[in-house]
Tab-separated table of C-alpha atoms in Angstrom:
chain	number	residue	atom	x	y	z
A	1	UNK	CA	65.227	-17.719	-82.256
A	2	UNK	CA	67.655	-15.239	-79.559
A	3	UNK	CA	66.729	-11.660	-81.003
A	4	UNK	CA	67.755	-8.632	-79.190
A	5	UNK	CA	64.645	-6.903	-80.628
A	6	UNK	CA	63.167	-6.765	-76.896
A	7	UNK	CA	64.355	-6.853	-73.602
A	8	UNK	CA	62.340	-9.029	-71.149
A	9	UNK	CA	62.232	-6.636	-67.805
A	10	UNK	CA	59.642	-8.624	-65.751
A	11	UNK	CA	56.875	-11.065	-65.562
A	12	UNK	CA	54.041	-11.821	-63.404
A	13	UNK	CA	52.507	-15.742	-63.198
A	14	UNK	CA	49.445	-16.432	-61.953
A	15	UNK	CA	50.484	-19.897	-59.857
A	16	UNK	CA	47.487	-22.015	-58.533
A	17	UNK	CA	48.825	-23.571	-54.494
A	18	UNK	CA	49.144	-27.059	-54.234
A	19	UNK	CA	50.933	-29.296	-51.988
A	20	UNK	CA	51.679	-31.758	-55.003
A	21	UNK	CA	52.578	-31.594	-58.538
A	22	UNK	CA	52.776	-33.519	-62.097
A	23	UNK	CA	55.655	-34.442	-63.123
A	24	UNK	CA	56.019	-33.835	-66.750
A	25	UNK	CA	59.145	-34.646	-67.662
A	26	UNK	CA	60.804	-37.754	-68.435
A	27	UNK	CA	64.540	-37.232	-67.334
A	28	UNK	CA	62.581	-36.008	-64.356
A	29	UNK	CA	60.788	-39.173	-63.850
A	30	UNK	CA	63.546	-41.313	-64.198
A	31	UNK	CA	65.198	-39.149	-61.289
A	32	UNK	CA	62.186	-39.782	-59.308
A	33	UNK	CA	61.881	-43.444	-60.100
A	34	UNK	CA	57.948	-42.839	-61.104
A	35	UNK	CA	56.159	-42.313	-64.366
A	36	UNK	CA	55.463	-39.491	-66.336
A	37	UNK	CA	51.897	-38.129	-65.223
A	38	UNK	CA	52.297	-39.136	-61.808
A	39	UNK	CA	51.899	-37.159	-58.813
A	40	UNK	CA	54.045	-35.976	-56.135
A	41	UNK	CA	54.936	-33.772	-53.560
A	42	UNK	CA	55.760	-30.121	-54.856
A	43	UNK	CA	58.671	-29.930	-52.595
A	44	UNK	CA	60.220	-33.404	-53.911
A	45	UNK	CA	59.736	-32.227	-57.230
A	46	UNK	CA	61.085	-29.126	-56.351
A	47	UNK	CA	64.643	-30.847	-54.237
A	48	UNK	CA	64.588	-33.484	-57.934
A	49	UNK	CA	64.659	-30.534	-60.261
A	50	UNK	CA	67.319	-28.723	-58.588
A	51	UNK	CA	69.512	-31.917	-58.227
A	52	UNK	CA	69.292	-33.052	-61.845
A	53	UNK	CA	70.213	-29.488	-63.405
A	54	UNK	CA	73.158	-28.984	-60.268
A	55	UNK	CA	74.368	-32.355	-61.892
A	56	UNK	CA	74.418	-30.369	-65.296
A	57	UNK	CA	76.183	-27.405	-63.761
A	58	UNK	CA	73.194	-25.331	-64.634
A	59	UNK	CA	72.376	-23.577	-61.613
A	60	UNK	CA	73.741	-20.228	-60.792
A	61	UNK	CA	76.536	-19.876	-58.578
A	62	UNK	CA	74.764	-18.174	-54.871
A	63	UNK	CA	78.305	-17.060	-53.231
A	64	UNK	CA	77.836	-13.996	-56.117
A	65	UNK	CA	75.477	-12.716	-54.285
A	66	UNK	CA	77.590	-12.443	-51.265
A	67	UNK	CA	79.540	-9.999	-53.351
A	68	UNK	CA	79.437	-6.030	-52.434
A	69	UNK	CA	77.905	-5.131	-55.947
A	70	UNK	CA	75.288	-8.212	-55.772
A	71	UNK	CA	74.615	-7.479	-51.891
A	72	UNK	CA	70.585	-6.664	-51.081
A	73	UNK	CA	69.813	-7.587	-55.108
A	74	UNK	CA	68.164	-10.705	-53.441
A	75	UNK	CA	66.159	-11.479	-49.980
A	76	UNK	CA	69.003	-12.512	-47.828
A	77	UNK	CA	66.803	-15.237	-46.148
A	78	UNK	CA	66.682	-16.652	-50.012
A	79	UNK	CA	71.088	-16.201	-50.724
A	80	UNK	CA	71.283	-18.117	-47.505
A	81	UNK	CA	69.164	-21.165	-48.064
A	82	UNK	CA	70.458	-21.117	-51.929
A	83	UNK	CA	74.102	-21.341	-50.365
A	84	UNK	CA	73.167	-24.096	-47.919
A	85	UNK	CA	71.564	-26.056	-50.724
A	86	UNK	CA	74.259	-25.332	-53.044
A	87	UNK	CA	77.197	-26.765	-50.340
A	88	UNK	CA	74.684	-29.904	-50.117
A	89	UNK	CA	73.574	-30.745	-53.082
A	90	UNK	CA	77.023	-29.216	-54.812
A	91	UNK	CA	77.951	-32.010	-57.764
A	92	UNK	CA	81.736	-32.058	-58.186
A	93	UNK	CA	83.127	-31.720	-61.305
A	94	UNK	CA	86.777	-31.741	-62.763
A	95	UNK	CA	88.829	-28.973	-61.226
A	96	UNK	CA	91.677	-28.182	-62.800
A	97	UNK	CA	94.456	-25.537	-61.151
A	98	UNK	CA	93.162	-22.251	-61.387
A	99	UNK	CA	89.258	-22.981	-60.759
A	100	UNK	CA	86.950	-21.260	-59.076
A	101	UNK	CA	85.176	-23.177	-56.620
A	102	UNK	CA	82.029	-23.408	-58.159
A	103	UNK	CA	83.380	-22.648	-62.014
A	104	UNK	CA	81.065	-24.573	-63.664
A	105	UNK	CA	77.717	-22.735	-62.560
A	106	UNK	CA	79.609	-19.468	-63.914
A	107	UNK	CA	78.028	-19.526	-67.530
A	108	UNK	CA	74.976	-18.622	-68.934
A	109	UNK	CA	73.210	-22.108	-69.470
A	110	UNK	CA	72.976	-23.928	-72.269
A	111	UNK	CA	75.315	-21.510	-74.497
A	112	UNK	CA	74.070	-22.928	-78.285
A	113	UNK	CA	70.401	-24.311	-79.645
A	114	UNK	CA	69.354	-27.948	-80.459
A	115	UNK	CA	69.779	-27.948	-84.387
A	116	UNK	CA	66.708	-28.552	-86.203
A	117	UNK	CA	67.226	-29.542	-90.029
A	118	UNK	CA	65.461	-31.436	-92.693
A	119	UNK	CA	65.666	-35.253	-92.951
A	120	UNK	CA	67.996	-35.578	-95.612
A	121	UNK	CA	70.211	-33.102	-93.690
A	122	UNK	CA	69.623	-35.485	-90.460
A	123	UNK	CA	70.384	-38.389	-92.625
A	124	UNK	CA	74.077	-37.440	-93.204
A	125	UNK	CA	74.601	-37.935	-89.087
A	126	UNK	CA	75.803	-40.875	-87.701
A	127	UNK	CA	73.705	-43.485	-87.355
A	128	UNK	CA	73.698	-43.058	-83.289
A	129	UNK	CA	73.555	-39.401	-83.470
A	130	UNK	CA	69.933	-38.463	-81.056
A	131	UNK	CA	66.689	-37.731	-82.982
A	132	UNK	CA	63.885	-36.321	-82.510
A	133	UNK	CA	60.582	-34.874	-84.392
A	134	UNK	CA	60.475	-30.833	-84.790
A	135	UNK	CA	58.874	-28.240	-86.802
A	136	UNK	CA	61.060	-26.251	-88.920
A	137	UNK	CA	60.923	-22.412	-89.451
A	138	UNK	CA	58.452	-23.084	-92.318
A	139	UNK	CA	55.817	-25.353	-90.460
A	140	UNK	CA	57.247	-28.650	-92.252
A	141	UNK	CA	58.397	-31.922	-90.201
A	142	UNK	CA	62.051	-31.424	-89.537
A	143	UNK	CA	64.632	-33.406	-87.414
A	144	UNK	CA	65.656	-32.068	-83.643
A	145	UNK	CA	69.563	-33.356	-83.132
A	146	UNK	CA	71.417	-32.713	-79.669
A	147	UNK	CA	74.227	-29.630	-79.790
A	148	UNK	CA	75.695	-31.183	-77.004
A	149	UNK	CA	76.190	-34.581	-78.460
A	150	UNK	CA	78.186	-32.648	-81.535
A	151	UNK	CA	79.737	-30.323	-79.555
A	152	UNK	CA	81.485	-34.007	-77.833
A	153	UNK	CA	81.423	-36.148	-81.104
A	154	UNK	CA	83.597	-33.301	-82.969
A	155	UNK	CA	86.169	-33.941	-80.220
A	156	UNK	CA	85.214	-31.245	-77.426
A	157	UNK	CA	84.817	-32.955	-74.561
A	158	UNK	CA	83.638	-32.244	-71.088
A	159	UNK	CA	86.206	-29.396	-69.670
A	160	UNK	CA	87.764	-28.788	-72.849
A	161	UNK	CA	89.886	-25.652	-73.243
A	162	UNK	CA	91.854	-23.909	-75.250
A	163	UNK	CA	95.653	-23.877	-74.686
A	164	UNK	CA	98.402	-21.560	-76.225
A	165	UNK	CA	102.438	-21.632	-74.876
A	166	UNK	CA	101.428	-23.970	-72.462
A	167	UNK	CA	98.443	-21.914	-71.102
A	168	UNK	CA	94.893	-22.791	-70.455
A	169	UNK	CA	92.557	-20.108	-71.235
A	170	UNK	CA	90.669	-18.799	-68.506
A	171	UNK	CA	86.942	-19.975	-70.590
A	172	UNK	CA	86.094	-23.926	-70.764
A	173	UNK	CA	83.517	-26.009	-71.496
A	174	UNK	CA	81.875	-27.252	-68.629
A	175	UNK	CA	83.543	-30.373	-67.023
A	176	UNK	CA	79.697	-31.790	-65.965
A	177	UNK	CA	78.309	-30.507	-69.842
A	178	UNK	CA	79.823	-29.526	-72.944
A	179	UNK	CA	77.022	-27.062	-73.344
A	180	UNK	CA	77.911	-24.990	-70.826
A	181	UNK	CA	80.567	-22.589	-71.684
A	182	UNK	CA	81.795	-21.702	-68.626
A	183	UNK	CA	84.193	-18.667	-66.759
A	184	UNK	CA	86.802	-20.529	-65.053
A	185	UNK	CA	88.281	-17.697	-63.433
A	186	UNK	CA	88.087	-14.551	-64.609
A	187	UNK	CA	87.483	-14.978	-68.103
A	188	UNK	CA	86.884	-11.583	-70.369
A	189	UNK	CA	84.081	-12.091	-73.297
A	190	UNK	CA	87.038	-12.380	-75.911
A	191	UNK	CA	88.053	-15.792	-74.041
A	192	UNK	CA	84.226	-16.758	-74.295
A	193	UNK	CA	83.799	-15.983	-77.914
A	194	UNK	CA	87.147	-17.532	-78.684
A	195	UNK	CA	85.584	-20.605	-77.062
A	196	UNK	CA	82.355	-20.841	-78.955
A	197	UNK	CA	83.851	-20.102	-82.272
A	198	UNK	CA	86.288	-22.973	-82.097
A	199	UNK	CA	83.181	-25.027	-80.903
A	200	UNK	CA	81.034	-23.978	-83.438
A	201	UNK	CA	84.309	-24.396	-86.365
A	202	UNK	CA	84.773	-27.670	-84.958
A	203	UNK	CA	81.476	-28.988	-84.908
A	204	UNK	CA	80.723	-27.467	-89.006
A	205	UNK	CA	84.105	-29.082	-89.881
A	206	UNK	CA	83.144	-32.230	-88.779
A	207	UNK	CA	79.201	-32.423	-89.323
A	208	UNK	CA	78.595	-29.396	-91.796
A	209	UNK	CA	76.098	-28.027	-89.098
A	210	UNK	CA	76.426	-24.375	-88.072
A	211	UNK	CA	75.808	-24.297	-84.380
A	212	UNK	CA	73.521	-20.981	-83.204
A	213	UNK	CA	74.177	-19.298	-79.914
A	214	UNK	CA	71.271	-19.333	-77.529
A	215	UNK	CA	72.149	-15.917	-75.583
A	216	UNK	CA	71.748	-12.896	-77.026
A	217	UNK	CA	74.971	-11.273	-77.507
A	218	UNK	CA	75.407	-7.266	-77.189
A	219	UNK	CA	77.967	-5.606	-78.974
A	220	UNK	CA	79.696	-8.613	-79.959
A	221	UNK	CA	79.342	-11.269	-82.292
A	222	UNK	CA	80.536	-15.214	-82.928
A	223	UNK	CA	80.691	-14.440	-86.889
């Protein structure tokens, strides 16, 4: 689980070169219209990857790096191919007045974990509710749902915000995910956390699951 206990400053891989890779995944697969296991060309795999999570709204947003405090924080040869990829490859979702141009790759990802609970606990879901096998904290066979199919299924769907006197806050859900919780335009963290507790009130209302936020939050809390 998130812990703020360390901080993460940098990382070193050691990558072997190849020209072609395995695709692993199945969603990725699909994409690619070939099996999992197969074989392909790293740079197809590469162009597939970045289409599928663009789709999701979960790539980052490459105009902030045109931005006087982001300037030279990346190799400018990199922030311009990102941009011309990101004006390609761009998937459109709903804009509503007010927007950013690219508002849904302003979050941080995937903003709350895949419950994992016991199977009597899973056995209260709907019947089409996803499934899958997972290990709880104790080592014993639990039951993986989807947050995002809750998050939808408790009535918070795809761009959702909060309104008050007529007024949309400036924080939404993302209108290509409901796990993104996005900045729509210049959203404070108070907008955000409003956001994720009505999600996460919501979502226990209806399903008695308590959804867990997947960033680690400083100084503030959603409890």
């Amino acid at each position: 689980f998130p812990t703020p206990r360390y901080v993460v400053l940098s990382v070193t891989f050691c990558l072997r070169h190849s020209s072609t890779g395995v695709v692993a995944h199945s969603q990725l697969a699909r994409a690619l219209r070939v099996e999992v296991g197969d074989r392909m060309q790293t740079k197809a795999i590469r162009r597939e990857v970045l289409r599928v999570r663009a789709s999701k709204g979960m790539l980052e947003d490459a105009s902030r790096y045109d931005n006087p405090w982001m300037r030279g924080t990346k190799c400018a040869e990199g922030v311009e191919f990102a941009l011309r990829l990101q004006s390609e490859d761009y998937v459109t979702g709903e804009f509503l007045e007010g927007d950013n141009t690219y508002s849904d790759r302003h979050s941080c990802g995937s903003f709350f974990m895949n419950p994992i609970m016991t199977k009597a606990q899973a056995d209260l879901l709907p019947e089409d509710a996803p499934r899958f096998d997972a290990v709880l904290s104790d080592g014993t066979q639990g039951v993986k749902t989807s947050a995002a199919w809750l998050i939808d299924h408790a009535g918070f769907h795809k761009g959702f915000r909060i309104v008050e006197n007529g007024k949309s806050s400036p924080a939404g859900l993302s209108s290509l995910h409901t796990l993104a919780l996005t900045n729509r335009n210049n959203a404070t963290s108070s907008d955000v956390l409003v956001l994720a507790k009505t999600v996460i009130n919501g979502v226990k209302n209806k399903f008695g699951i308590t959804l867990v936020p997947e960033p680690v939050l400083i100084g503030i809390s959603v409890n």
